[in-house]
Short mmCIF file of C-alpha atoms in Angstrom, two decimals:
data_model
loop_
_atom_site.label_atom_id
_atom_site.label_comp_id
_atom_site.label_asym_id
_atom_site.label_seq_id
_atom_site.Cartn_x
_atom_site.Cartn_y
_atom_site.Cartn_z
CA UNK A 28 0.00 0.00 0.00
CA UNK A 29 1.50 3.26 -0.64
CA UNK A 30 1.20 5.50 2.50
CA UNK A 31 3.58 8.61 1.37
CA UNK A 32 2.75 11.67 2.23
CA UNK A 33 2.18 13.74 -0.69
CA UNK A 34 1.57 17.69 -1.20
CA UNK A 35 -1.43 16.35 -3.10
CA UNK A 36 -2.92 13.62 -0.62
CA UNK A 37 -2.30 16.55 2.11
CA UNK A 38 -4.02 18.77 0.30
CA UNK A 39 -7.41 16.49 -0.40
CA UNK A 40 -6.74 15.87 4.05
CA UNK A 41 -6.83 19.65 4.91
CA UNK A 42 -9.67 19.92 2.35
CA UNK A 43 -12.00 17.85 3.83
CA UNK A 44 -11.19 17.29 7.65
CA UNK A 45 -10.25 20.41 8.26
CA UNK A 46 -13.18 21.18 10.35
CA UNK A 47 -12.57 18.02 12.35
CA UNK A 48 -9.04 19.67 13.30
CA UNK A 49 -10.30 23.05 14.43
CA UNK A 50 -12.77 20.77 16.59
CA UNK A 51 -9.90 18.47 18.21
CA UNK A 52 -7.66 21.89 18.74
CA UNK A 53 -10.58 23.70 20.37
CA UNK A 54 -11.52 20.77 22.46
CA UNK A 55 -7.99 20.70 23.67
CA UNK A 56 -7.87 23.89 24.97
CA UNK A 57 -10.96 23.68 26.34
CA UNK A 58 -9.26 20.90 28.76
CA UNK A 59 -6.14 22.35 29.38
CA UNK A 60 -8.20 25.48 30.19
CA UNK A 61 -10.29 23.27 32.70
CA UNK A 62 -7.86 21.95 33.94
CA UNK A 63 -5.24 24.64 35.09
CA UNK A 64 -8.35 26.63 36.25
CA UNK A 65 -9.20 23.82 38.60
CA UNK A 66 -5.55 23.39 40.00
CA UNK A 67 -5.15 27.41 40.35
CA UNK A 68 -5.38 28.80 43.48
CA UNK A 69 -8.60 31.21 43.73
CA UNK A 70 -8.67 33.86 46.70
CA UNK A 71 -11.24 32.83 49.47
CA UNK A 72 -13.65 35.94 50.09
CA UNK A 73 -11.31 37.05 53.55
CA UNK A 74 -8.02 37.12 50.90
CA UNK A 75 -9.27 39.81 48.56
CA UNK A 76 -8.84 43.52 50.18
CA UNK A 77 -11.69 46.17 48.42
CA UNK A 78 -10.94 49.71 49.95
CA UNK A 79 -13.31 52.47 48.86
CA UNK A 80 -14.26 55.89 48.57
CA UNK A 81 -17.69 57.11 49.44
CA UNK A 82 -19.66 59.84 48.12
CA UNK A 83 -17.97 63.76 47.77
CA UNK A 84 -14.26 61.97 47.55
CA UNK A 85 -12.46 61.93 44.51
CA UNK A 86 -9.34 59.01 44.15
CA UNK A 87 -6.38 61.18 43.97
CA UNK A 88 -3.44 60.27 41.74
CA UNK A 89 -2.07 57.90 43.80
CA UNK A 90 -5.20 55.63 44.36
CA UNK A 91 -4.50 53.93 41.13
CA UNK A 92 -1.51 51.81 42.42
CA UNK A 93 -3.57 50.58 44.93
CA UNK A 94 -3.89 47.38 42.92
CA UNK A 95 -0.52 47.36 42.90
CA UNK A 96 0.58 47.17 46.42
CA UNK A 97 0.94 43.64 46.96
CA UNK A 98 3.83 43.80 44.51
CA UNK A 99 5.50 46.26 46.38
CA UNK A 100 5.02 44.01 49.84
CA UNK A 101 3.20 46.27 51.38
CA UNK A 102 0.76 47.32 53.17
CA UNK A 103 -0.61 43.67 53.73
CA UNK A 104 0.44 39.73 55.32
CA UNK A 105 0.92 37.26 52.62
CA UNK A 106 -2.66 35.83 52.89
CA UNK A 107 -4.28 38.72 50.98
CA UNK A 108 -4.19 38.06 47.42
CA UNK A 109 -6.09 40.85 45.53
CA UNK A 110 -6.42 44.25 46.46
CA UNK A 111 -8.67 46.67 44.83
CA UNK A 112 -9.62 50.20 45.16
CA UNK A 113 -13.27 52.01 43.73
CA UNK A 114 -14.85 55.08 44.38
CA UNK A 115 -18.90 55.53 45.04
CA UNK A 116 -21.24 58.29 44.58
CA UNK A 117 -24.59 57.72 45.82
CA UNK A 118 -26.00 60.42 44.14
CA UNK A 119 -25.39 58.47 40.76
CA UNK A 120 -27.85 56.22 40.31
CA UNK A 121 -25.23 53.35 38.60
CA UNK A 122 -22.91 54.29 41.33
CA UNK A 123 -24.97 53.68 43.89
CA UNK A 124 -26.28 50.94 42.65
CA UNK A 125 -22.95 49.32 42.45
CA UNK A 126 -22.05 50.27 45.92
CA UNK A 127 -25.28 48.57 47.46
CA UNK A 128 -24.88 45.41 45.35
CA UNK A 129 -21.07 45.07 46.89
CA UNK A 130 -22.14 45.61 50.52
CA UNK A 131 -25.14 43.78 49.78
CA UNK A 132 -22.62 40.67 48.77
CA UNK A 133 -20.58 41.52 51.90
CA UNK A 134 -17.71 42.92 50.22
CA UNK A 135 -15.35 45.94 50.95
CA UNK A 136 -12.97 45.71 53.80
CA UNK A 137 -12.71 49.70 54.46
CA UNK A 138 -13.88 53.00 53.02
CA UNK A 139 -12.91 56.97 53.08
CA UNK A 140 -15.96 58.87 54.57
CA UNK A 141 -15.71 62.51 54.37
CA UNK A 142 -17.32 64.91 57.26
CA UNK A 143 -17.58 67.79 54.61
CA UNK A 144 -20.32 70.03 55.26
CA UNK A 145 -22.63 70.97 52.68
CA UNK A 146 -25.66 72.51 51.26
CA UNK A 147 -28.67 70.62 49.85
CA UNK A 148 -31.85 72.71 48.17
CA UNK A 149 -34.91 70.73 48.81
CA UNK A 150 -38.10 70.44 46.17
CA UNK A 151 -39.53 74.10 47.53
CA UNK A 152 -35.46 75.51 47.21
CA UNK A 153 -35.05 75.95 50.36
CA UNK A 154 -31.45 75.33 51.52
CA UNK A 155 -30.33 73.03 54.36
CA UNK A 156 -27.32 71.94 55.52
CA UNK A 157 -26.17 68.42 55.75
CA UNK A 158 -22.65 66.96 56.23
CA UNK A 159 -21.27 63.69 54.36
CA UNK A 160 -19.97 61.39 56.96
CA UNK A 161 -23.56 61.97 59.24
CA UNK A 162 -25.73 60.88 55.72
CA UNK A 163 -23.70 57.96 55.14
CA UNK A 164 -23.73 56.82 59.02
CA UNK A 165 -27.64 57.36 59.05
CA UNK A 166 -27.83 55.00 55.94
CA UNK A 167 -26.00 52.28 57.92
CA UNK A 168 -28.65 53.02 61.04
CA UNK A 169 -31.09 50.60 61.37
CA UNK A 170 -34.33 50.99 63.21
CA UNK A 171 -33.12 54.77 63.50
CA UNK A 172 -35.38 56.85 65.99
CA UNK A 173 -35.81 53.09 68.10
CA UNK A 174 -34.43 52.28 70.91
CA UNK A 175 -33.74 49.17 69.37
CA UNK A 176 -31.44 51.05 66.51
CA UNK A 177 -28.00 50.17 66.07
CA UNK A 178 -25.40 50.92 63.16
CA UNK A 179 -25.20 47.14 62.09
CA UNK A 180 -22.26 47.41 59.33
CA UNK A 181 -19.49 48.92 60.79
CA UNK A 182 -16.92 48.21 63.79
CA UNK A 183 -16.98 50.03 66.87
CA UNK A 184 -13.78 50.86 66.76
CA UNK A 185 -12.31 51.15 70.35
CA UNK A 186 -13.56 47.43 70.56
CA UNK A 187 -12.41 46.46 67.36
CA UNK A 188 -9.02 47.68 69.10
CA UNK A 189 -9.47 46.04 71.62
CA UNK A 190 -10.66 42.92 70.35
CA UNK A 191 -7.03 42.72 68.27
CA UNK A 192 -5.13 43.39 71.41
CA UNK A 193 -7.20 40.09 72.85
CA UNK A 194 -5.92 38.53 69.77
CA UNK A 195 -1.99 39.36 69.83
CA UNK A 196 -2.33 38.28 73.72
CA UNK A 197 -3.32 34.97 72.66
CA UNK A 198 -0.04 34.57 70.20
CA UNK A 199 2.33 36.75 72.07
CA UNK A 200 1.10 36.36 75.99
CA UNK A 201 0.04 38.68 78.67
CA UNK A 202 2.92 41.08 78.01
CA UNK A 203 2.58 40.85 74.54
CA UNK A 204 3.27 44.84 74.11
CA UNK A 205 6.45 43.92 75.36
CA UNK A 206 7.43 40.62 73.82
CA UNK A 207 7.47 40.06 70.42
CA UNK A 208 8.27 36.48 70.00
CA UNK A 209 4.90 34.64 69.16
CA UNK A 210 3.86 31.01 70.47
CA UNK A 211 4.51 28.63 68.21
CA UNK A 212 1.62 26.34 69.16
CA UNK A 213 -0.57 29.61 68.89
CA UNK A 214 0.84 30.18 65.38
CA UNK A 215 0.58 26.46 64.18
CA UNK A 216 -3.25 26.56 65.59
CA UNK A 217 -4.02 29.28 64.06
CA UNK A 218 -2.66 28.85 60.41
CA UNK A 219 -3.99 25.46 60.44
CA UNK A 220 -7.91 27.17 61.23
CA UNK A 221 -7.52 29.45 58.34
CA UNK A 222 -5.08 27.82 55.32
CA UNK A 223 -5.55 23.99 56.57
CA UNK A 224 -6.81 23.11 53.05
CA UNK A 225 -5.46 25.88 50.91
CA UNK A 226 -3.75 24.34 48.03
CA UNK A 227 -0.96 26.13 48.25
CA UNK A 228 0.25 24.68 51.43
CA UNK A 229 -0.33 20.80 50.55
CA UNK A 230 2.75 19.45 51.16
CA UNK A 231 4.92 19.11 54.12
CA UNK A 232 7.49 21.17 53.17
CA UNK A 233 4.66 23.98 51.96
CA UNK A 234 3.24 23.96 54.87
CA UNK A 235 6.18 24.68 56.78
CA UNK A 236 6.85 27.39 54.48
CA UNK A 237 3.27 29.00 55.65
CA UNK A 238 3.22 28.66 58.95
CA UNK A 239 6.75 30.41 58.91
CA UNK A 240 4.78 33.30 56.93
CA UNK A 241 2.02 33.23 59.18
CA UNK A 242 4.28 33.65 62.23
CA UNK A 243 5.86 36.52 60.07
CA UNK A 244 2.25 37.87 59.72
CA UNK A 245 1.25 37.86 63.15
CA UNK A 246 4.46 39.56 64.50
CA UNK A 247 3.97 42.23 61.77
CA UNK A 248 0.47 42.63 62.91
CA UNK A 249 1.56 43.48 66.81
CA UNK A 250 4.22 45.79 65.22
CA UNK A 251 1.34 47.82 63.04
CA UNK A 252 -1.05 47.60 66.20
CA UNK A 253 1.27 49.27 68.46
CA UNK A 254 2.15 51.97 65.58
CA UNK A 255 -1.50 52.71 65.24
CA UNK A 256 -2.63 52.78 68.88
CA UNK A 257 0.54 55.50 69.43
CA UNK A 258 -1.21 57.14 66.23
CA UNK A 259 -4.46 57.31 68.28
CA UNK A 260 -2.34 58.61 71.51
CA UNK A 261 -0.79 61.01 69.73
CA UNK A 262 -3.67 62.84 68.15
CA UNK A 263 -2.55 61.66 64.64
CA UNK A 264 -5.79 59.61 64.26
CA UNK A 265 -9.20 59.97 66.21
CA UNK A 266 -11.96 58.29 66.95
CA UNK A 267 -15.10 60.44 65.56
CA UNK A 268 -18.43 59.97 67.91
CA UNK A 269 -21.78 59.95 65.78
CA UNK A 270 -24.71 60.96 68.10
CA UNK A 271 -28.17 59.57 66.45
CA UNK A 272 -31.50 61.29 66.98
CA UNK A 273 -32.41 59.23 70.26
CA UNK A 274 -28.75 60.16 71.63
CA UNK A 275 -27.01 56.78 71.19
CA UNK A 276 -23.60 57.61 70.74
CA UNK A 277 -21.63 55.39 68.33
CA UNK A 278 -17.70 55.64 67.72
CA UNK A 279 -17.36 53.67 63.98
CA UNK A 280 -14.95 56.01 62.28
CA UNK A 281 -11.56 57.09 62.86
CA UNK A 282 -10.53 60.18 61.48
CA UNK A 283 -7.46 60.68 60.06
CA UNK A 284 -6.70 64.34 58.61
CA UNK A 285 -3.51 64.42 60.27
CA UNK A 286 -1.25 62.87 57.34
CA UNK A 287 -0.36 65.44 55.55
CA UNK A 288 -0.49 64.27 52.02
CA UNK A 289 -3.36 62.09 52.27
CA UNK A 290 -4.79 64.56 49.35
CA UNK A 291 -2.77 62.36 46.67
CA UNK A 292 -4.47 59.25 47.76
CA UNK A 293 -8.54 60.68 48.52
CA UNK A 294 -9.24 64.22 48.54
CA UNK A 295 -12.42 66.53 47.92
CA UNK A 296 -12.45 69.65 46.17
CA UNK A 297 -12.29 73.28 48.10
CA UNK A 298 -12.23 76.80 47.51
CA UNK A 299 -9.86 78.82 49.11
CA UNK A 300 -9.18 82.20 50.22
CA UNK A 301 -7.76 83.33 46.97
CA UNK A 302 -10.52 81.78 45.37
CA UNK A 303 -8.44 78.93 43.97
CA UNK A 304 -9.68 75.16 43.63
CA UNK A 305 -7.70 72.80 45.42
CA UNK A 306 -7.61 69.19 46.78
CA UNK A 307 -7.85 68.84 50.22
CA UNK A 308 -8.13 66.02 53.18
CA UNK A 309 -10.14 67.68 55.70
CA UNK A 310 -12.34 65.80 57.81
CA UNK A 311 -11.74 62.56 55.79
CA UNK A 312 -12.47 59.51 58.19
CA UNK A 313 -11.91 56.10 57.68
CA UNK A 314 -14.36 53.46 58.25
CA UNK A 315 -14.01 49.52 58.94
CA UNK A 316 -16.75 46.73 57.72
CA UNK A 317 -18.39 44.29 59.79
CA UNK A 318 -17.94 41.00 56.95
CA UNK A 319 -19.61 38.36 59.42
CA UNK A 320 -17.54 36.12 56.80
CA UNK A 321 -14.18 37.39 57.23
CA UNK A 322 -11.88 35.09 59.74
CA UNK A 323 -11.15 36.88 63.46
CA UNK A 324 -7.81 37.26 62.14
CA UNK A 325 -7.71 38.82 58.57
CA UNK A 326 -9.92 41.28 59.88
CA UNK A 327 -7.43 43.49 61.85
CA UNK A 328 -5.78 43.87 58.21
CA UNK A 329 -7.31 47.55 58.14
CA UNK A 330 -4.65 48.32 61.26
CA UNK A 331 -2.12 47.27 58.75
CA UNK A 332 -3.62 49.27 56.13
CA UNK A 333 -3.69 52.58 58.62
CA UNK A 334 0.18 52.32 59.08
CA UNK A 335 1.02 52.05 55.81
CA UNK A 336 -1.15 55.20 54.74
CA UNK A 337 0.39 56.72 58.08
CA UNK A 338 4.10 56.02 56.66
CA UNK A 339 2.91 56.99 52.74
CA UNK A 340 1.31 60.38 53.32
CA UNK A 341 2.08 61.29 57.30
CA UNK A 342 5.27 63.25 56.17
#
């Protein structure tokens, strides 16, 4: 039989099963897709890090290497994967939109909240004035006027404080402000919880590797804690109080003005007393979500988050 390969006999091949070939090629990738999808590593809920911007704040020219910090090794541990960084403005209807669909989803770890004051004509045009931050905190009130209500959404933030320092005094000890060498037993424990059956740690040998970067995360943690809480001492931060019609007093932002070039990261527009428009940082705040899904201990991330924007734009 003669089975050589012509030009011709190729030719009539091609001519007619040609169609088969795009088929088999397709189906191919198709599986190879499949597959190195499935074996990929995709970022739990807790591992991706959304900061926003809220209503009256612009992103300021720095905002847009946000998504880019993780390949700079900073601000966050190893476990967060994806960071991301969007603005809202609730008085655009897709914005807004967008904005209640992610908190809706339970996304968004933290968000700039500006206490701009403001003025707002009403359907008769008379003026009243409202301020930013106290709109956006009576949207996250619920049962406001009851003495039921309660701002549901966002930390309290002394006790979210507090609640970390609980947590670095189960790793570190009683004197944990003091010693910096974490328990190893703690550290162990608390990897396993968390990254058990993450696929990145299968083996032995991987899983020594992340428990030595979740020791490394946890001691970095105390160190941003302790920068943070001297922030708060020193005036640098601030806790903001939010008093609600029925005179519950709530404490769920932290404001934090005092770095002086936060304008290149979130700012608002201004006139000043030349009658010049500039970008300023006045009264921005800085607010923490309550993500009933996010672990105890990827939640204090935002602490790690306010030192870095500290060292950034404090100078």
């Amino acid at each position: 039989m003669d089975a050589k390969i012509t030009k011709a006999r190729l030719g009539n091949y091609l001519s007619y099963d040609w169609i088969k070939i795009l088929v088999i090629l397709a189906v191919a990738i198709g599986v190879l897709c499949v597959f190195f999808t499935t074996i990929s590593t995709k970022p739990r809920d807790d591992q991706e890090f959304e900061l926003y911007c809220y209503t009256g704040l612009s992103a300021g020219t720095d905002s847009s290497r946000f998504d880019r910090v993780l390949e700079e090794g900073d601000p966050f541990s190893y476990d967060i994967l994806v960071t991301t960084f969007e603005s809202f403005d609730t008085f655009d209807t897709y914005s807004s939109t967008a904005y209640a669909a992610r908190r809706a989803a339970g996304q968004g770890e933290a968000m700039f909240v500006s206490s701009e004051d403001y003025i707002e004509k009403d359907a008769d045009g008379v003026e009243h004035e409202k301020n930013r931050l106290v709109d956006f905190l009576r949207e996250c009130t619920s049962e406001e006027g009851l003495e039921t209500e309660h701002i549901n959404p966002l930390y309290d933030l002394p006790t979210y404080m507090n609640d970390c320092e609980a947590y670095l005094a189960r790793v570190f000890g009683a004197n944990w402000r003091t010693n910096d060498v974490p328990d190893e037993g703690a550290v162990e424990e608390i990897f396993t919880a968390r990254n058990g059956g993450d696929k990145r740690f299968r083996s032995a040998a991987k899983r020594e590797e992340g428990i030595s970067l979740e020791r490394a995360r946890l001691i970095r943690l105390r160190s941003d804690y302790l920068v943070v809480s001297d922030l708060i001492a020193r005036g640098i931060y601030s806790y903001t109080t939010y008093t609600s019609e029925i005179g519950k007093t709530y404490t769920v932002a932290l404001k934090i003005d005092g770095l002086a070039r936060l304008n290149n990261f979130v700012f608002y527009l201004k006139t000043d007393e030349e009658e010049n428009t500039v970008r300023v940082a006045d009264g921005i705040n800085f607010v923490i979500f309550k993500n009933y899904q996010t672990p105890d201990d990827l939640r204090f991330e935002s602490i790690s988050l306010l030192r870095w924007l500290y060292e950034e734009y404090g100078a």
